Backbone as a chain_set.jsonl record, in Angstrom:
{"seq": "MEYTQDVSHEYTSTGLNHRKLLMWIFLGSECLFFGSLIATHMINRGASDLIHGQSPACLLDIPITSASTFVLLMSSLAMVLAVNAADRGNIKNLRIWLFLTALLGSGFLLFQVYEFNLFVDEGLTIGTNLFGSTFFTLTGVHGTHVTIGVIWLLSVLLISFIRPQMFTGNPLNVDLVGLYWHFVDIVWIVIFTVVYLVGSFGVTCAG", "coords": {"N": [[-49.148, -102.009, 89.921], [-48.555, -98.656, 90.798], [-50.585, -95.918, 90.009], [-49.927, -92.674, 88.914], [-51.303, -89.612, 88.616], [-50.861, -87.118, 86.205], [-51.107, -84.109, 87.072], [-50.093, -81.722, 86.315], [-50.552, -81.174, 83.686], [-53.234, -80.952, 83.3], [-56.444, -80.249, 81.8], [-57.567, -76.926, 81.498], [-59.547, -73.916, 81.402], [-57.928, -71.732, 81.01], [-55.583, -72.758, 80.144], [-53.554, -73.07, 81.884], [-52.441, -74.799, 84.791], [-54.501, -74.711, 87.681], [-53.337, -74.232, 90.193], [-50.848, -73.234, 89.448], [-51.661, -70.94, 88.107], [-52.787, -69.476, 90.215], [-50.455, -69.039, 91.644], [-49.064, -67.326, 89.891], [-50.784, -65.124, 89.986], [-50.525, -64.424, 92.673], [-47.769, -63.745, 92.71], [-47.865, -61.554, 91.028], [-49.254, -59.706, 92.617], [-47.35, -59.458, 94.596], [-45.344, -58.137, 93.226], [-46.392, -55.545, 93.037], [-46.443, -54.95, 95.739], [-43.682, -55.033, 96.558], [-42.783, -53.1, 94.81], [-43.941, -50.776, 95.855], [-42.605, -50.616, 98.308], [-39.934, -50.265, 97.495], [-40.155, -47.839, 96.098], [-40.958, -46.137, 98.171], [-38.671, -46.159, 99.781], [-36.748, -44.999, 98.035], [-37.803, -42.463, 97.642], [-37.696, -41.318, 100.188], [-35.088, -41.545, 101.093], [-33.273, -39.45, 100.72], [-34.066, -37.595, 102.561], [-33.126, -38.167, 105.026], [-31.411, -38.077, 108.218], [-27.917, -37.359, 108.716], [-25.3, -39.816, 109.099], [-22.619, -40.054, 111.148], [-21.769, -37.681, 110.008], [-22.123, -37.998, 107.27], [-23.908, -39.211, 104.348], [-26.354, -41.793, 104.922], [-26.264, -43.686, 102.926], [-23.631, -44.121, 102.457], [-22.871, -46.154, 104.074], [-23.501, -48.469, 102.808], [-22.195, -51.447, 101.623], [-20.929, -52.218, 98.758], [-19.233, -54.279, 97.564], [-19.57, -56.517, 99.356], [-22.338, -56.906, 99.193], [-22.529, -57.451, 96.501], [-21.316, -59.938, 96.411], [-23.157, -61.459, 97.906], [-25.327, -61.223, 96.23], [-24.42, -62.628, 93.994], [-24.316, -65.193, 95.095], [-27.054, -65.652, 95.483], [-27.937, -65.595, 92.84], [-26.669, -67.875, 91.86], [-28.11, -69.737, 93.254], [-30.487, -69.61, 91.909], [-29.773, -70.783, 89.498], [-29.267, -73.375, 90.403], [-31.862, -73.998, 91.121], [-33.137, -74.05, 88.645], [-31.949, -76.339, 87.591], [-32.959, -78.195, 89.377], [-35.697, -78.143, 88.766], [-35.517, -79.072, 86.163], [-34.589, -81.666, 86.649], [-36.823, -82.674, 87.951], [-38.663, -82.603, 85.857], [-37.63, -84.611, 84.27], [-37.992, -86.72, 85.89], [-35.98, -87.533, 87.59], [-35.242, -88.35, 90.577], [-33.063, -88.481, 92.332], [-31.171, -86.522, 91.411], [-32.876, -84.353, 91.656], [-33.169, -84.085, 94.442], [-30.541, -83.419, 95.128], [-30.15, -80.898, 93.846], [-32.206, -79.384, 94.945], [-31.404, -79.306, 97.616], [-28.961, -77.929, 97.342], [-29.891, -75.48, 96.358], [-31.367, -74.549, 98.575], [-29.264, -74.38, 100.385], [-27.597, -72.388, 99.268], [-29.416, -70.277, 99.341], [-29.64, -69.99, 102.108], [-27.062, -69.165, 102.619], [-27.109, -66.628, 101.449], [-28.864, -65.355, 103.231], [-27.281, -65.335, 105.521], [-25.298, -63.529, 104.738], [-26.914, -61.252, 104.684], [-27.658, -60.956, 107.382], [-25.138, -60.451, 108.45], [-24.57, -57.992, 107.196], [-26.612, -56.379, 108.274], [-25.834, -56.353, 110.955], [-23.442, -54.916, 110.751], [-24.435, -52.4, 110.023], [-25.925, -51.731, 112.286], [-23.863, -51.555, 114.168], [-22.651, -49.269, 113.218], [-24.457, -47.403, 113.904], [-26.857, -47.221, 112.541], [-30.126, -48.042, 112.563], [-33.444, -49.5, 112.402], [-34.961, -47.546, 113.513], [-33.516, -45.2, 113.399], [-33.557, -43.18, 111.325], [-35.363, -42.009, 108.366], [-34.15, -43.29, 106.223], [-33.047, -45.598, 107.436], [-35.422, -46.795, 108.405], [-36.961, -47.327, 106.058], [-35.132, -48.797, 104.55], [-34.417, -51.075, 106.146], [-36.938, -52.177, 106.401], [-37.619, -52.803, 103.737], [-35.467, -54.565, 102.859], [-35.609, -56.388, 104.91], [-38.18, -57.492, 104.652], [-37.849, -58.708, 102.182], [-35.857, -60.549, 102.886], [-37.351, -62.121, 104.609], [-39.075, -63.318, 102.784], [-37.197, -64.846, 101.367], [-36.424, -66.58, 103.395], [-38.83, -67.981, 103.816], [-38.906, -69.238, 101.35], [-36.637, -70.918, 101.533], [-37.45, -72.647, 103.592], [-39.635, -73.803, 102.321], [-38.342, -75.115, 100.184], [-36.78, -76.997, 101.604], [-38.842, -78.438, 102.732], [-40.061, -79.597, 100.482], [-37.901, -81.141, 99.698], [-37.737, -82.927, 101.869], [-40.223, -84.217, 101.616], [-39.77, -85.528, 99.243], [-38.318, -87.702, 100.01], [-40.061, -89.029, 101.697], [-42.475, -89.396, 100.265], [-41.875, -90.149, 97.377], [-43.324, -90.71, 95.096], [-44.938, -88.559, 94.579], [-43.578, -86.938, 92.871], [-43.224, -88.27, 90.574], [-43.721, -88.169, 87.294], [-45.045, -85.817, 87.707], [-44.149, -82.805, 87.868], [-45.14, -80.472, 88.967], [-45.204, -79.654, 91.687], [-42.569, -78.962, 92.159], [-42.221, -77.057, 90.205], [-43.794, -74.948, 91.162], [-42.524, -74.05, 93.555], [-40.206, -73.333, 92.31], [-40.988, -71.171, 90.67], [-41.623, -69.297, 92.665], [-39.116, -69.03, 93.918], [-37.459, -68.011, 91.868], [-38.726, -65.595, 91.575], [-38.189, -64.197, 94.023], [-35.482, -63.945, 93.697], [-35.28, -62.307, 91.401], [-36.507, -60.006, 92.382], [-34.589, -59.26, 94.275], [-32.446, -58.592, 92.594], [-33.46, -56.287, 91.436], [-33.681, -54.688, 93.755], [-30.968, -54.566, 94.53], [-29.868, -53.241, 92.318], [-31.335, -50.776, 92.154], [-31.463, -49.727, 94.822], [-28.878, -50.104, 95.96], [-26.817, -49.714, 93.889], [-27.76, -47.598, 92.065], [-28.76, -45.915, 94.056], [-26.473, -45.238, 95.467], [-25.033, -43.81, 93.693], [-23.336, -40.874, 92.897], [-23.181, -40.055, 95.51], [-21.251, -38.509, 97.955], [-18.701, -39.692, 99.915], [-16.78, -39.976, 102.91], [-13.361, -40.992, 103.003]], "CA": [[-48.392, -100.774, 89.657], [-49.268, -97.471, 91.285], [-50.831, -94.928, 88.953], [-49.763, -91.291, 89.363], [-51.917, -88.703, 87.647], [-50.059, -85.938, 85.873], [-52.008, -82.964, 87.21], [-49.456, -80.512, 85.797], [-51.004, -80.955, 82.318], [-54.681, -81.103, 83.23], [-57.105, -79.252, 80.952], [-58.261, -75.818, 82.153], [-59.996, -72.914, 80.434], [-56.838, -70.778, 80.775], [-54.408, -73.454, 79.634], [-52.613, -73.202, 82.986], [-52.922, -75.464, 85.99], [-55.083, -73.722, 88.594], [-52.357, -73.885, 91.235], [-49.826, -72.377, 88.845], [-52.305, -69.655, 87.842], [-52.86, -68.77, 91.496], [-49.106, -68.595, 91.98], [-48.773, -66.147, 89.073], [-51.576, -64.009, 90.528], [-49.86, -64.05, 93.918], [-46.517, -63.063, 92.393], [-48.221, -60.243, 90.499], [-49.546, -58.825, 93.758], [-46.083, -59.217, 95.276], [-44.635, -57.107, 92.454], [-46.927, -54.254, 93.473], [-46.032, -54.763, 97.134], [-42.27, -54.658, 96.6], [-42.638, -51.826, 94.106], [-44.274, -49.688, 96.783], [-41.532, -50.524, 99.307], [-38.75, -49.686, 96.844], [-40.449, -46.435, 95.815], [-40.958, -45.42, 99.452], [-37.274, -45.981, 100.197], [-36.041, -44.07, 97.154], [-38.349, -41.121, 97.841], [-37.376, -40.79, 101.513], [-33.696, -41.747, 101.471], [-32.565, -38.175, 100.744], [-34.556, -36.745, 103.659], [-32.665, -38.762, 106.271], [-30.316, -37.436, 108.943], [-26.597, -37.887, 108.42], [-24.67, -40.751, 110.026], [-21.205, -39.691, 111.24], [-21.515, -36.551, 109.129], [-22.274, -38.306, 105.855], [-25.159, -39.855, 103.982], [-26.467, -43.204, 105.32], [-25.936, -44.528, 101.78], [-22.202, -44.419, 102.509], [-22.687, -47.384, 104.835], [-23.744, -49.616, 101.941], [-20.959, -52.088, 101.185], [-21.247, -52.8, 97.455], [-18.568, -55.576, 97.329], [-20.206, -57.585, 100.134], [-23.662, -57.153, 98.633], [-22.323, -58.087, 95.2], [-21.043, -61.352, 96.691], [-24.419, -62.097, 98.304], [-26.158, -61.28, 95.017], [-23.902, -63.739, 93.194], [-24.763, -66.432, 95.75], [-28.478, -65.825, 95.208], [-28.066, -65.928, 91.422], [-26.277, -69.276, 91.718], [-29.216, -70.546, 93.766], [-31.477, -69.669, 90.83], [-29.273, -71.788, 88.565], [-29.53, -74.674, 91.022], [-33.307, -74.223, 91.071], [-33.433, -74.446, 87.266], [-31.532, -77.733, 87.45], [-33.899, -78.999, 90.163], [-36.925, -78.249, 87.967], [-35.2, -79.939, 85.035], [-34.545, -83.035, 87.174], [-38.213, -83.071, 88.202], [-39.281, -82.853, 84.552], [-37.136, -85.89, 83.761], [-38.29, -87.766, 86.864], [-34.738, -87.955, 88.242], [-35.422, -87.979, 91.987], [-31.758, -88.292, 92.971], [-30.675, -85.19, 91.071], [-33.817, -83.379, 92.215], [-32.806, -83.881, 95.849], [-29.247, -82.721, 95.186], [-30.278, -79.499, 93.455], [-33.05, -78.724, 95.943], [-30.567, -79.05, 98.794], [-28.0, -76.882, 97.005], [-30.634, -74.219, 96.283], [-31.644, -74.136, 99.954], [-27.98, -74.034, 101.01], [-27.191, -71.077, 98.755], [-30.358, -69.303, 99.901], [-29.243, -69.773, 103.504], [-25.845, -68.354, 102.572], [-27.528, -65.243, 101.204], [-29.423, -64.835, 104.482], [-26.16, -65.063, 106.425], [-24.737, -62.258, 104.269], [-27.816, -60.177, 105.077], [-27.509, -60.788, 108.827], [-23.838, -59.803, 108.646], [-24.703, -56.595, 106.788], [-27.448, -55.702, 109.259], [-25.027, -56.143, 112.155], [-22.516, -53.826, 110.457], [-25.187, -51.15, 110.064], [-26.258, -51.443, 113.695], [-22.612, -51.125, 114.803], [-22.374, -47.908, 112.753], [-25.488, -46.511, 114.433], [-28.036, -47.187, 111.678], [-31.128, -49.056, 112.885], [-34.733, -49.229, 111.773], [-35.552, -46.361, 114.128], [-32.592, -44.063, 113.362], [-34.076, -42.149, 110.425], [-36.191, -42.55, 107.292], [-33.336, -44.226, 105.45], [-33.005, -46.862, 108.168], [-36.762, -47.386, 108.48], [-37.382, -47.873, 104.763], [-34.158, -49.79, 104.099], [-34.562, -52.308, 106.907], [-38.248, -52.749, 106.075], [-37.539, -53.384, 102.392], [-34.578, -55.726, 102.808], [-36.091, -57.367, 105.882], [-39.321, -58.191, 104.049], [-37.292, -59.612, 101.167], [-35.202, -61.638, 103.607], [-38.415, -63.004, 105.1], [-39.512, -64.11, 101.629], [-36.156, -65.834, 101.098], [-36.53, -67.575, 104.467], [-39.985, -68.822, 103.485], [-38.501, -70.057, 100.219], [-35.728, -71.959, 102.01], [-38.276, -73.615, 104.318], [-40.422, -74.517, 101.301], [-37.424, -76.012, 99.482], [-36.441, -78.109, 102.497], [-40.047, -79.249, 102.885], [-40.173, -80.411, 99.262], [-36.816, -82.123, 99.769], [-38.142, -83.952, 102.839], [-41.329, -84.978, 101.041], [-39.238, -86.392, 98.176], [-37.867, -88.94, 100.652], [-41.204, -89.708, 102.31], [-43.431, -89.771, 99.212], [-41.257, -89.847, 96.076], [-44.304, -90.856, 94.017], [-45.536, -87.253, 94.294], [-42.779, -86.256, 91.861], [-43.127, -89.148, 89.423], [-44.644, -87.721, 86.253], [-45.769, -84.624, 88.139], [-43.182, -81.817, 88.329], [-45.803, -79.228, 89.353], [-44.819, -79.245, 93.037], [-41.254, -78.32, 92.056], [-42.424, -75.86, 89.376], [-44.356, -73.87, 91.975], [-41.472, -73.482, 94.403], [-39.262, -72.706, 91.394], [-41.519, -69.849, 90.318], [-41.477, -68.424, 93.84], [-37.697, -68.764, 94.167], [-36.967, -67.099, 90.837], [-39.305, -64.279, 91.843], [-37.439, -63.5, 95.071], [-34.173, -63.607, 93.126], [-35.454, -61.151, 90.52], [-36.766, -58.848, 93.247], [-33.322, -58.821, 94.86], [-31.665, -57.927, 91.555], [-34.012, -54.93, 91.342], [-33.287, -53.972, 94.977], [-29.536, -54.315, 94.468], [-29.602, -52.24, 91.283], [-31.948, -49.481, 92.444], [-31.135, -49.23, 96.162], [-27.438, -50.093, 96.222], [-26.012, -49.119, 92.834], [-28.295, -46.283, 91.689], [-28.889, -45.108, 95.272], [-25.149, -44.773, 95.915], [-24.418, -43.013, 92.629], [-23.267, -39.447, 93.152], [-23.083, -39.772, 96.954], [-19.883, -38.258, 98.364], [-18.441, -40.309, 101.216], [-15.421, -39.794, 103.417], [-12.549, -42.172, 102.766]], "C": [[-49.222, -99.562, 90.1], [-49.384, -96.437, 90.172], [-50.727, -93.531, 89.544], [-50.287, -90.368, 88.282], [-51.053, -87.481, 87.431], [-50.97, -84.72, 85.88], [-51.395, -81.695, 86.654], [-49.928, -80.198, 84.386], [-52.515, -81.143, 82.195], [-55.295, -79.966, 82.406], [-57.799, -78.208, 81.822], [-58.63, -74.802, 81.09], [-58.896, -71.918, 80.099], [-55.619, -71.433, 80.15], [-53.333, -73.629, 80.68], [-53.256, -74.012, 84.106], [-53.409, -74.417, 86.986], [-54.106, -73.294, 89.686], [-51.279, -72.959, 90.683], [-50.399, -70.993, 88.534], [-52.403, -68.827, 89.116], [-51.488, -68.262, 91.921], [-48.728, -67.346, 91.183], [-49.533, -64.926, 89.579], [-50.942, -63.497, 91.818], [-48.575, -63.27, 93.649], [-46.765, -61.688, 91.79], [-48.519, -59.249, 91.606], [-48.281, -58.497, 94.534], [-45.237, -58.177, 94.542], [-45.094, -55.714, 92.876], [-46.459, -53.933, 94.888], [-44.58, -54.308, 97.226], [-42.016, -53.349, 95.863], [-42.919, -50.646, 95.008], [-43.188, -49.511, 97.838], [-40.285, -49.879, 98.72], [-38.968, -48.202, 96.575], [-40.411, -45.601, 97.088], [-39.532, -45.157, 99.924], [-36.573, -44.933, 99.345], [-36.53, -42.641, 97.333], [-37.829, -40.495, 99.134], [-35.898, -40.868, 101.886], [-32.933, -40.424, 101.579], [-32.967, -37.265, 101.883], [-34.06, -37.216, 105.014], [-31.531, -37.961, 106.899], [-28.991, -38.109, 108.591], [-26.133, -38.852, 109.51], [-23.171, -40.476, 110.003], [-20.854, -38.608, 110.222], [-21.633, -36.83, 107.65], [-23.565, -39.072, 105.607], [-25.188, -41.301, 104.463], [-26.115, -44.155, 104.181], [-24.459, -44.901, 101.76], [-21.916, -45.714, 103.275], [-22.876, -48.63, 103.975], [-22.422, -50.159, 101.412], [-21.245, -52.843, 99.887], [-20.53, -54.136, 97.226], [-19.229, -56.732, 98.085], [-21.563, -57.939, 99.544], [-23.576, -57.788, 97.255], [-22.079, -59.585, 95.384], [-22.33, -62.086, 97.058], [-25.369, -62.213, 97.113], [-25.724, -62.428, 94.122], [-24.358, -65.078, 93.766], [-26.231, -66.703, 95.43], [-28.712, -66.189, 93.744], [-27.688, -67.386, 91.167], [-27.371, -70.207, 92.246], [-30.315, -70.659, 92.716], [-31.068, -70.706, 89.788], [-29.537, -73.189, 89.107], [-31.012, -75.014, 90.973], [-33.73, -74.655, 89.67], [-33.087, -75.919, 87.059], [-32.439, -78.674, 88.239], [-35.196, -79.21, 89.387], [-36.699, -79.178, 86.784], [-35.161, -81.407, 85.464], [-35.953, -83.552, 87.448], [-38.93, -83.393, 86.898], [-38.877, -84.216, 83.997], [-37.402, -87.043, 84.726], [-37.068, -88.311, 87.569], [-34.763, -87.495, 89.697], [-34.083, -87.701, 92.666], [-31.197, -86.902, 92.69], [-31.582, -84.094, 91.613], [-33.448, -83.058, 93.658], [-31.511, -83.097, 95.981], [-29.418, -81.231, 94.908], [-31.195, -78.724, 94.388], [-32.23, -78.364, 97.18], [-29.578, -77.925, 98.522], [-28.674, -75.523, 96.905], [-30.908, -73.673, 97.677], [-30.368, -73.691, 100.663], [-27.514, -72.654, 100.56], [-28.12, -69.978, 99.255], [-30.023, -68.979, 101.342], [-27.971, -68.936, 103.574], [-26.152, -66.891, 102.328], [-28.069, -64.612, 102.478], [-28.321, -64.521, 105.494], [-25.456, -63.765, 106.034], [-25.595, -61.092, 104.763], [-27.735, -59.903, 106.578], [-26.208, -60.063, 109.147], [-23.913, -58.322, 108.307], [-25.527, -55.804, 107.799], [-26.648, -55.401, 110.522], [-24.019, -55.018, 111.953], [-23.22, -52.478, 110.558], [-25.51, -50.752, 111.497], [-25.016, -50.952, 114.433], [-22.258, -49.696, 114.42], [-23.444, -46.914, 113.203], [-26.736, -46.392, 113.583], [-28.949, -48.352, 112.031], [-32.436, -48.687, 112.203], [-35.391, -47.975, 112.343], [-34.676, -45.125, 114.073], [-33.134, -42.903, 112.537], [-34.909, -42.814, 109.331], [-35.423, -43.547, 106.43], [-33.338, -45.588, 106.128], [-34.349, -47.563, 108.191], [-37.149, -48.054, 107.165], [-36.427, -48.959, 104.273], [-34.343, -51.117, 104.821], [-35.91, -52.972, 106.63], [-38.192, -53.469, 104.733], [-36.7, -54.659, 102.375], [-35.007, -56.805, 103.803], [-37.26, -58.172, 105.347], [-38.823, -59.153, 102.971], [-36.605, -60.801, 101.827], [-36.205, -62.64, 104.165], [-38.926, -63.893, 103.97], [-38.484, -65.19, 101.28], [-36.215, -66.955, 102.141], [-37.685, -68.533, 104.215], [-39.633, -69.763, 102.335], [-37.587, -71.2, 100.631], [-36.511, -73.049, 102.751], [-39.096, -74.46, 103.338], [-39.542, -75.53, 100.562], [-37.084, -77.234, 100.329], [-37.645, -79.017, 102.725], [-40.249, -80.165, 101.687], [-39.107, -81.501, 99.254], [-37.185, -83.267, 100.71], [-39.247, -84.839, 102.272], [-40.833, -85.93, 99.951], [-38.692, -87.7, 98.736], [-39.045, -89.746, 101.199], [-42.175, -90.234, 101.262], [-42.859, -89.427, 97.836], [-42.236, -89.955, 94.915], [-44.988, -89.546, 93.664], [-44.811, -86.529, 93.165], [-42.579, -87.111, 90.614], [-44.173, -88.746, 88.385], [-45.435, -86.488, 86.625], [-44.784, -83.602, 88.707], [-43.806, -80.539, 88.881], [-45.355, -78.742, 90.718], [-43.458, -78.549, 93.052], [-41.361, -77.046, 91.227], [-42.895, -74.681, 90.224], [-43.308, -73.223, 92.871], [-40.405, -72.818, 93.535], [-39.703, -71.317, 90.974], [-41.308, -68.86, 91.452], [-40.011, -68.044, 94.037], [-37.118, -67.811, 93.128], [-37.51, -65.687, 91.061], [-38.496, -63.526, 92.9], [-36.041, -63.138, 94.591], [-34.257, -62.371, 92.244], [-35.706, -59.884, 91.338], [-35.463, -58.341, 93.851], [-32.445, -58.121, 93.829], [-32.141, -56.487, 91.387], [-33.582, -54.103, 92.551], [-31.804, -53.61, 94.917], [-29.209, -53.209, 93.468], [-30.089, -50.859, 91.694], [-31.47, -48.909, 93.775], [-29.632, -49.101, 96.369], [-26.66, -49.341, 95.144], [-26.489, -47.723, 92.47], [-28.352, -45.364, 92.907], [-27.571, -44.564, 95.774], [-24.474, -43.878, 94.89], [-24.46, -41.531, 92.984], [-23.197, -39.066, 94.617], [-21.609, -39.638, 97.331], [-19.668, -38.787, 99.772], [-16.984, -40.06, 101.611], [-14.652, -41.093, 103.23], [-12.32, -42.999, 104.014]], "O": [[-50.416, -99.463, 89.816], [-48.41, -96.126, 89.486], [-51.361, -93.232, 90.556], [-49.771, -90.347, 87.165], [-50.569, -86.88, 88.39], [-51.532, -84.338, 84.853], [-52.086, -80.685, 86.527], [-49.735, -79.077, 83.915], [-53.02, -81.456, 81.116], [-54.74, -78.87, 82.326], [-58.523, -78.546, 82.758], [-58.08, -74.828, 79.989], [-58.914, -71.318, 79.024], [-54.716, -70.742, 79.677], [-52.309, -74.26, 80.418], [-54.462, -73.924, 84.339], [-52.8, -73.356, 87.121], [-54.06, -72.121, 90.056], [-50.848, -72.021, 91.354], [-49.704, -69.987, 88.681], [-52.136, -67.625, 89.106], [-51.374, -67.179, 92.494], [-48.141, -66.413, 91.732], [-48.992, -63.821, 89.601], [-50.835, -62.29, 92.03], [-48.321, -62.249, 94.289], [-45.984, -60.761, 92.003], [-48.095, -58.095, 91.549], [-48.143, -57.397, 95.069], [-44.497, -57.422, 95.172], [-44.275, -54.811, 93.052], [-46.122, -52.79, 95.197], [-44.278, -53.317, 97.89], [-41.136, -52.577, 96.245], [-42.226, -49.63, 94.944], [-42.879, -48.384, 98.224], [-39.65, -49.045, 99.365], [-38.067, -47.394, 96.8], [-39.892, -44.484, 97.086], [-39.221, -44.068, 100.407], [-35.876, -44.069, 99.878], [-35.748, -41.701, 97.19], [-37.552, -39.296, 99.182], [-35.496, -40.306, 102.905], [-32.051, -40.283, 102.425], [-32.293, -36.27, 102.152], [-34.517, -36.724, 106.046], [-30.789, -37.26, 106.21], [-28.957, -39.281, 108.217], [-26.512, -38.73, 110.675], [-22.522, -40.64, 108.97], [-19.767, -38.621, 109.644], [-21.276, -35.976, 106.838], [-24.226, -39.522, 106.542], [-24.161, -41.979, 104.422], [-25.714, -45.294, 104.423], [-24.073, -45.881, 101.122], [-20.841, -46.298, 103.136], [-22.463, -49.723, 104.363], [-21.628, -49.424, 100.825], [-21.74, -53.97, 99.913], [-21.164, -55.068, 96.73], [-19.427, -57.807, 97.52], [-21.905, -59.113, 99.407], [-24.445, -58.574, 96.877], [-22.575, -60.401, 94.607], [-22.573, -63.196, 96.585], [-26.123, -63.18, 97.002], [-26.564, -63.127, 93.554], [-24.739, -65.984, 93.024], [-26.61, -67.838, 95.141], [-29.587, -67.0, 93.438], [-28.319, -68.057, 90.35], [-27.541, -71.321, 91.752], [-30.998, -71.68, 92.635], [-31.915, -71.424, 89.256], [-29.973, -74.078, 88.375], [-31.382, -76.176, 90.803], [-34.586, -75.528, 89.522], [-33.842, -76.657, 86.428], [-32.665, -79.812, 87.829], [-35.733, -80.317, 89.352], [-37.57, -79.975, 86.435], [-35.635, -82.284, 84.742], [-36.248, -84.724, 87.21], [-39.711, -84.342, 86.832], [-39.67, -84.892, 83.34], [-37.085, -88.195, 84.432], [-37.099, -89.425, 88.092], [-34.35, -86.378, 90.006], [-33.98, -86.787, 93.485], [-30.797, -86.189, 93.61], [-31.107, -83.022, 91.989], [-33.419, -81.892, 94.05], [-31.391, -82.22, 96.836], [-28.895, -80.395, 95.645], [-30.987, -77.53, 94.605], [-32.346, -77.263, 97.72], [-29.375, -77.059, 99.373], [-28.099, -74.516, 97.319], [-30.709, -72.487, 97.938], [-30.385, -72.742, 101.447], [-27.084, -71.844, 101.381], [-27.67, -68.873, 99.559], [-30.11, -67.824, 101.757], [-27.812, -68.105, 104.467], [-25.531, -66.012, 102.925], [-27.765, -63.457, 102.774], [-28.422, -63.547, 106.24], [-25.061, -62.988, 106.903], [-25.069, -60.071, 105.207], [-27.743, -58.746, 106.998], [-26.171, -59.178, 110.001], [-23.383, -57.487, 109.04], [-25.172, -54.676, 108.14], [-26.77, -54.317, 111.094], [-23.763, -54.245, 112.877], [-22.67, -51.525, 111.111], [-25.385, -49.587, 111.875], [-25.105, -50.027, 115.24], [-21.632, -48.982, 115.205], [-23.348, -45.721, 112.915], [-27.593, -45.554, 113.862], [-28.593, -49.512, 111.825], [-32.517, -47.675, 111.508], [-36.285, -47.406, 111.716], [-35.039, -44.093, 114.637], [-33.163, -41.766, 113.007], [-35.136, -44.024, 109.36], [-35.989, -44.536, 105.964], [-33.595, -46.608, 105.489], [-34.422, -48.78, 108.019], [-37.606, -49.196, 107.15], [-36.858, -49.93, 103.652], [-34.419, -52.168, 104.184], [-36.007, -54.199, 106.627], [-38.658, -54.601, 104.605], [-37.165, -55.707, 101.929], [-34.794, -57.994, 103.567], [-37.335, -59.383, 105.554], [-39.314, -60.276, 102.859], [-36.757, -61.936, 101.375], [-35.951, -63.844, 104.194], [-39.18, -65.08, 104.174], [-38.852, -66.313, 100.937], [-36.073, -68.132, 101.808], [-37.544, -69.745, 104.379], [-40.011, -70.934, 102.342], [-37.734, -72.321, 100.145], [-36.258, -74.238, 102.556], [-39.231, -75.672, 103.506], [-39.952, -76.669, 100.342], [-37.098, -78.363, 99.839], [-37.489, -80.227, 102.892], [-40.566, -81.345, 101.836], [-39.368, -82.636, 98.858], [-36.971, -84.436, 100.389], [-39.215, -86.059, 102.428], [-41.399, -87.005, 99.755], [-38.612, -88.697, 98.018], [-39.036, -90.977, 101.174], [-42.644, -91.369, 101.35], [-43.333, -88.488, 97.198], [-42.012, -89.36, 93.86], [-45.558, -89.417, 92.581], [-45.364, -85.607, 92.565], [-41.85, -86.722, 89.702], [-45.368, -88.961, 88.583], [-46.395, -86.139, 85.939], [-44.605, -83.544, 89.923], [-43.08, -79.608, 89.231], [-45.142, -77.544, 90.904], [-43.223, -77.652, 93.862], [-40.673, -76.064, 91.506], [-42.449, -73.55, 90.027], [-43.213, -71.998, 92.942], [-39.768, -71.855, 93.962], [-38.894, -70.39, 90.926], [-40.872, -67.73, 91.234], [-39.695, -66.882, 94.292], [-36.365, -66.9, 93.474], [-36.831, -64.702, 90.77], [-38.153, -62.36, 92.706], [-35.475, -62.136, 95.027], [-33.405, -61.487, 92.326], [-35.178, -58.818, 91.02], [-35.247, -57.132, 93.935], [-31.766, -57.15, 94.162], [-31.332, -55.576, 91.216], [-33.168, -52.953, 92.402], [-31.427, -52.477, 95.22], [-28.375, -52.345, 93.738], [-29.348, -49.881, 91.596], [-31.111, -47.734, 93.85], [-29.164, -48.092, 96.898], [-25.914, -48.416, 95.463], [-25.721, -46.764, 92.552], [-28.035, -44.178, 92.811], [-27.546, -43.53, 96.441], [-23.454, -43.255, 95.185], [-25.515, -41.003, 93.334], [-23.157, -37.88, 94.944], [-20.81, -40.536, 97.064], [-20.36, -38.388, 100.709], [-16.095, -39.95, 100.766], [-15.234, -42.176, 103.294], [-11.648, -44.029, 103.958]]}, "num_chains": 1, "name": "protein.A"}
């Protein structure tokens, strides 16, 4: 019988697995990084040139972005179920929920590509004004993080077929990608609330 060590519960001075501790430290630094990007956008958005005689914020399509936000939130639910399956050692369900999480994450990215194309068609690009520069940088960096997360999820899914013993009694590998995925979801909720909802509040747009 093959013995699989449960490294997710190894003794450490902090009480956390070293890999999980490093992930928390990394996510903490990412909070500062995204905080600076969001602050830069909110500070400079009002100093931007008008697009078609109105604020660039008028180009933001709240219904479409709400739909993409819902898709990303559902991916977080799927990720929770994947972690739960890993905790119970259910490889079959783990594969299903990992695939669904990656699929929903990819759907969110398609929404973002569609939105970017709409903005470009309306004349708003990363080089148009400060609004475009800070907006595309912020959402583009977040989209890059989501892309990395999707690749990571698919990699874990592939490994579960090649070396399923890595997930027997050791859910840490799924816990780590779960932490990262929930982080990018939470960051998007902040971006959607601050940039889209709060940023559009009080802006007068032509019908």
